[in-house]
XYZ file of C-alpha atoms in Angstrom:
125
model
C -13.747 -15.147 14.180
C -12.761 -16.294 17.659
C -9.354 -17.483 18.819
C -8.347 -18.860 22.221
C -4.772 -18.357 23.425
C -2.725 -20.317 25.901
C -0.559 -18.034 27.992
C 2.263 -19.616 29.929
C 2.790 -20.237 32.697
C -0.850 -19.466 33.609
C -2.455 -22.093 31.363
C -0.296 -24.818 32.913
C -0.927 -23.559 36.465
C -4.685 -23.688 35.926
C -4.597 -27.047 34.149
C -2.906 -28.662 37.146
C -5.903 -27.599 39.246
C -8.752 -28.028 36.770
C -7.561 -31.093 34.840
C -8.349 -29.734 31.384
C -7.055 -27.310 28.738
C -7.157 -23.669 29.830
C -7.087 -20.624 27.582
C -6.959 -17.449 29.707
C -7.292 -15.201 26.639
C -10.020 -15.187 23.993
C -9.806 -12.946 20.941
C -13.080 -12.091 19.190
C -13.000 -9.492 16.435
C -11.293 -6.414 17.867
C -11.833 -7.494 21.478
C -9.655 -9.345 23.976
C -11.382 -11.175 26.838
C -9.371 -12.362 29.830
C -10.377 -14.988 32.319
C -9.970 -14.060 35.943
C -6.655 -15.363 37.255
C -5.941 -15.989 40.929
C -2.734 -14.614 42.467
C -0.330 -17.399 41.458
C 3.061 -17.120 43.125
C 5.410 -16.156 40.254
C 7.836 -18.956 39.492
C 5.977 -21.772 41.258
C 2.319 -21.423 40.309
C 1.290 -22.001 43.909
C -1.487 -19.987 45.482
C -0.269 -18.905 48.901
C -1.718 -16.629 51.572
C 0.074 -13.397 50.715
C -0.640 -9.835 51.732
C -3.536 -8.302 49.866
C -1.159 -5.759 48.342
C 1.071 -8.522 46.911
C -1.951 -10.443 45.584
C -3.196 -7.314 43.782
C 0.236 -6.685 42.248
C 0.431 -10.299 41.044
C -2.993 -10.374 39.362
C -2.507 -6.999 37.657
C 0.924 -8.086 36.372
C -0.667 -11.317 35.074
C -3.386 -9.292 33.371
C -0.728 -7.134 31.704
C 1.175 -10.212 30.464
C -1.978 -11.838 29.075
C -2.993 -8.642 27.261
C 0.464 -8.320 25.728
C 0.368 -11.972 24.623
C -2.823 -11.073 22.737
C -1.223 -8.045 21.070
C -2.971 -5.582 23.378
C -1.949 -3.575 26.451
C -3.238 -2.004 29.642
C -3.787 1.211 27.665
C -6.414 -0.634 25.589
C -8.477 -1.926 28.517
C -12.076 -0.759 28.386
C -13.446 -2.277 31.598
C -12.318 -4.245 34.650
C -14.360 -6.250 37.133
C -12.585 -6.557 40.463
C -13.651 -9.325 42.858
C -12.326 -8.675 46.330
C -12.719 -9.998 49.884
C -14.901 -7.826 52.120
C -12.021 -6.326 54.116
C -12.692 -2.548 54.298
C -9.015 -1.595 53.804
C -8.716 -3.526 50.541
C -10.510 -0.879 48.491
C -7.970 1.865 49.276
C -4.983 -0.487 48.906
C -6.244 -1.741 45.550
C -6.914 1.790 44.307
C -3.287 2.754 45.010
C -1.934 -0.279 43.122
C -4.501 0.073 40.314
C -3.355 3.674 39.775
C 0.197 2.417 39.137
C -1.051 0.155 36.329
C -3.546 2.695 34.967
C -1.856 6.052 35.675
C -4.205 8.133 33.523
C -7.797 7.698 32.396
C -8.400 4.347 34.051
C -11.001 2.053 32.462
C -14.550 1.562 33.668
C -14.561 -0.677 36.712
C -16.759 -2.742 39.002
C -15.395 -3.606 42.452
C -16.974 -6.751 43.969
C -15.830 -8.211 47.268
C -16.599 -11.949 47.675
C -12.998 -13.202 47.058
C -9.535 -12.145 48.148
C -8.789 -10.944 44.607
C -9.676 -11.791 41.030
C -9.643 -9.424 38.050
C -11.132 -9.785 34.565
C -11.301 -7.241 31.763
C -12.419 -6.416 28.233
C -9.914 -4.808 25.875
C -9.513 -3.795 22.253
C -6.949 -5.811 20.279
């Protein structure tokens, strides 16, 4: 059984850009799948040029909210793919912020660098 969830305000933010219904969370059995979300400015939904640190904080907070909307949590995350711009300092900055969200036994992770920041994950419901 599969179920797609709208999560506000992210579904509306994405729909304004993509002109179609957006479901950032998909539940399938005991798994939660999240779409990658860009660093929307909280409150406005705009994507602005912010510091890399602020972008990372925003996308990880969005990930946490989407997981909680699905009845899951950061503690249930099995794996994260991190897509990041090729700036050499981003890896260390992201690791510091990531450690705040996953303070012990962080999930498996891939760290790609073609974008400023985008994070997806797989979690257990």
